[in-house]
């Protein structure tokens, strides 16, 4: 086969493959999450990480392009839960929690921790629900539902 024929033959084969590949790359870059929204569970137990985690969640929402692109659940247990008590909450913590809650973040308080700390949902900042099964069990269940686990 001559060089000229080989070049024409090679172009004839590679052009459709290149177009197909380019189309796949373009669609992969612009595609939204398969199920529509990314699903993430944040795990918070450490008091010194409360504002850090709330900031991470804010950055996550913003980084995804807004609350419509991500489904976030915050599960709080252990010592960190005490910082979400209405009577003890830092105003900055309350404001940050209200902000992410307004963007659809769901907050679950560990039922075991609530019992140990003698707390009711009414004692916590608005938006919390009680995870009767316990915080770590709630996290594990969410993971089986396809939520990505994050513990900053």
XYZ file of N, CA and C in Angstrom, residues 14-80:
201
model
N -9.609 6.927 11.616
C -9.421 7.694 12.853
C -10.383 8.857 13.007
N -10.858 9.450 11.934
C -11.757 10.601 12.038
C -13.038 10.249 12.800
N -13.732 9.142 12.436
C -14.937 8.815 13.204
C -14.641 8.481 14.665
N -13.525 7.805 14.912
C -13.158 7.481 16.290
C -12.866 8.742 17.088
N -12.159 9.680 16.467
C -11.849 10.939 17.153
C -13.117 11.716 17.460
N -14.052 11.745 16.507
C -15.315 12.455 16.732
C -16.113 11.800 17.855
N -16.138 10.471 17.856
C -16.844 9.742 18.903
C -16.223 10.030 20.261
N -14.893 9.971 20.332
C -14.194 10.230 21.579
C -14.436 11.665 22.049
N -14.361 12.632 21.140
C -14.576 14.034 21.500
C -15.985 14.242 22.035
N -16.962 13.588 21.439
C -18.344 13.691 21.913
C -18.502 13.134 23.312
N -17.834 12.018 23.582
C -17.918 11.419 24.921
C -17.246 12.293 25.957
N -16.095 12.868 25.609
C -15.394 13.748 26.546
C -16.247 14.972 26.838
N -16.836 15.569 25.803
C -17.662 16.759 26.011
C -18.875 16.440 26.867
N -19.538 15.318 26.601
C -20.720 15.001 27.392
C -20.351 14.642 28.819
N -19.198 14.015 29.032
C -18.772 13.677 30.389
C -18.449 14.927 31.187
N -17.919 15.931 30.533
C -17.550 17.154 31.230
C -18.771 17.979 31.620
N -19.845 17.888 30.845
C -21.012 18.707 31.125
C -22.127 17.933 31.816
N -21.978 16.631 31.944
C -23.046 15.819 32.529
C -23.192 16.098 34.020
N -24.433 16.117 34.483
C -24.692 16.253 35.913
C -24.658 14.869 36.544
N -24.661 14.803 37.871
C -24.638 13.492 38.520
C -25.735 12.587 37.976
N -25.420 11.295 37.868
C -26.322 10.335 37.241
C -27.730 10.388 37.808
N -27.851 10.428 39.110
C -29.175 10.434 39.732
C -29.677 11.863 39.932
N -28.997 12.823 39.383
C -29.418 14.210 39.485
C -28.683 15.006 40.541
N -28.480 14.425 41.709
C -27.818 15.153 42.800
C -26.781 14.267 43.458
N -25.663 14.866 43.796
C -24.638 14.146 44.558
C -25.167 13.944 45.975
N -24.939 12.767 46.552
C -25.424 12.452 47.899
C -24.226 12.297 48.832
N -24.237 13.081 49.935
C -23.097 13.123 50.846
C -23.582 13.130 52.289
N -22.896 12.368 53.146
C -23.162 12.424 54.580
C -21.889 12.914 55.273
N -22.046 13.975 56.043
C -20.947 14.503 56.857
C -21.104 13.972 58.274
N -20.010 13.525 58.849
C -19.965 12.936 60.190
C -19.250 13.922 61.104
N -19.918 14.342 62.175
C -19.333 15.310 63.103
C -19.478 14.824 64.535
N -18.334 14.678 65.215
C -18.335 14.267 66.619
C -17.419 15.146 67.475
N -16.488 15.848 66.861
C -15.466 16.601 67.586
C -15.856 18.067 67.749
N -15.852 18.549 68.986
C -16.258 19.931 69.261
C -15.374 20.947 68.536
N -14.091 20.670 68.438
C -13.184 21.633 67.811
C -13.359 21.712 66.293
N -14.160 20.833 65.725
C -14.349 20.827 64.271
C -15.720 21.338 63.829
N -16.540 21.815 64.750
C -17.903 22.217 64.394
C -17.910 23.284 63.304
N -17.255 24.393 63.504
C -17.271 25.469 62.505
C -16.550 25.047 61.228
N -15.509 24.241 61.361
C -14.787 23.737 60.192
C -15.718 22.900 59.314
N -16.481 22.005 59.934
C -17.396 21.135 59.189
C -18.525 21.956 58.567
N -19.096 22.878 59.314
C -20.151 23.723 58.761
C -19.625 24.540 57.583
N -18.394 25.016 57.683
C -17.764 25.725 56.563
C -17.530 24.816 55.367
N -17.114 23.573 55.632
C -16.927 22.591 54.557
C -18.242 22.352 53.820
N -19.310 22.229 54.585
C -20.619 21.991 53.965
C -21.014 23.183 53.092
N -20.813 24.398 53.599
C -21.104 25.600 52.796
C -20.282 25.577 51.511
N -18.989 25.285 51.624
C -18.127 25.236 50.444
C -18.551 24.127 49.480
N -19.019 23.016 50.020
C -19.470 21.896 49.194
C -20.695 22.318 48.371
N -21.654 22.941 49.025
C -22.854 23.407 48.323
C -22.465 24.394 47.227
N -21.648 25.375 47.578
C -21.231 26.387 46.607
C -20.407 25.766 45.478
N -19.526 24.843 45.826
C -18.673 24.200 44.824
C -19.442 23.344 43.838
N -20.572 22.834 44.258
C -21.405 22.015 43.374
C -22.332 22.869 42.503
N -22.344 24.179 42.759
C -23.191 25.051 41.966
C -24.519 25.383 42.625
N -24.668 25.010 43.886
C -25.883 25.350 44.616
C -26.562 24.131 45.198
N -27.551 24.379 46.031
C -28.208 23.283 46.750
C -28.970 22.307 45.856
N -29.327 22.727 44.659
C -30.051 21.838 43.759
C -29.175 20.698 43.238
N -27.868 20.806 43.407
C -26.949 19.803 42.863
C -26.456 18.787 43.889
N -26.805 18.991 45.159
C -26.255 18.106 46.187
C -27.273 17.866 47.298
N -27.290 16.639 47.787
C -28.139 16.236 48.913
C -27.202 15.910 50.067
N -27.196 16.764 51.094
C -26.261 16.609 52.206
C -27.016 16.315 53.498
N -26.496 15.339 54.239
C -26.994 15.033 55.576
C -25.827 15.214 56.535
N -26.050 15.955 57.602
C -25.063 16.133 58.666
C -25.512 15.287 59.843
N -24.658 14.345 60.254
C -24.968 13.507 61.413
C -24.024 13.912 62.535
N -24.604 14.320 63.671
C -23.819 14.801 64.806
C -24.031 13.866 65.985
N -22.912 13.492 66.619
C -23.006 12.683 67.837
C -21.831 13.023 68.732
N -21.842 12.434 69.911
C -20.747 12.651 70.854
C -20.699 14.080 71.352
N -19.506 14.516 71.762
C -19.345 15.835 72.377
C -19.813 16.995 71.507
N -19.727 16.873 70.192
C -20.104 17.974 69.301
C -21.571 18.356 69.439
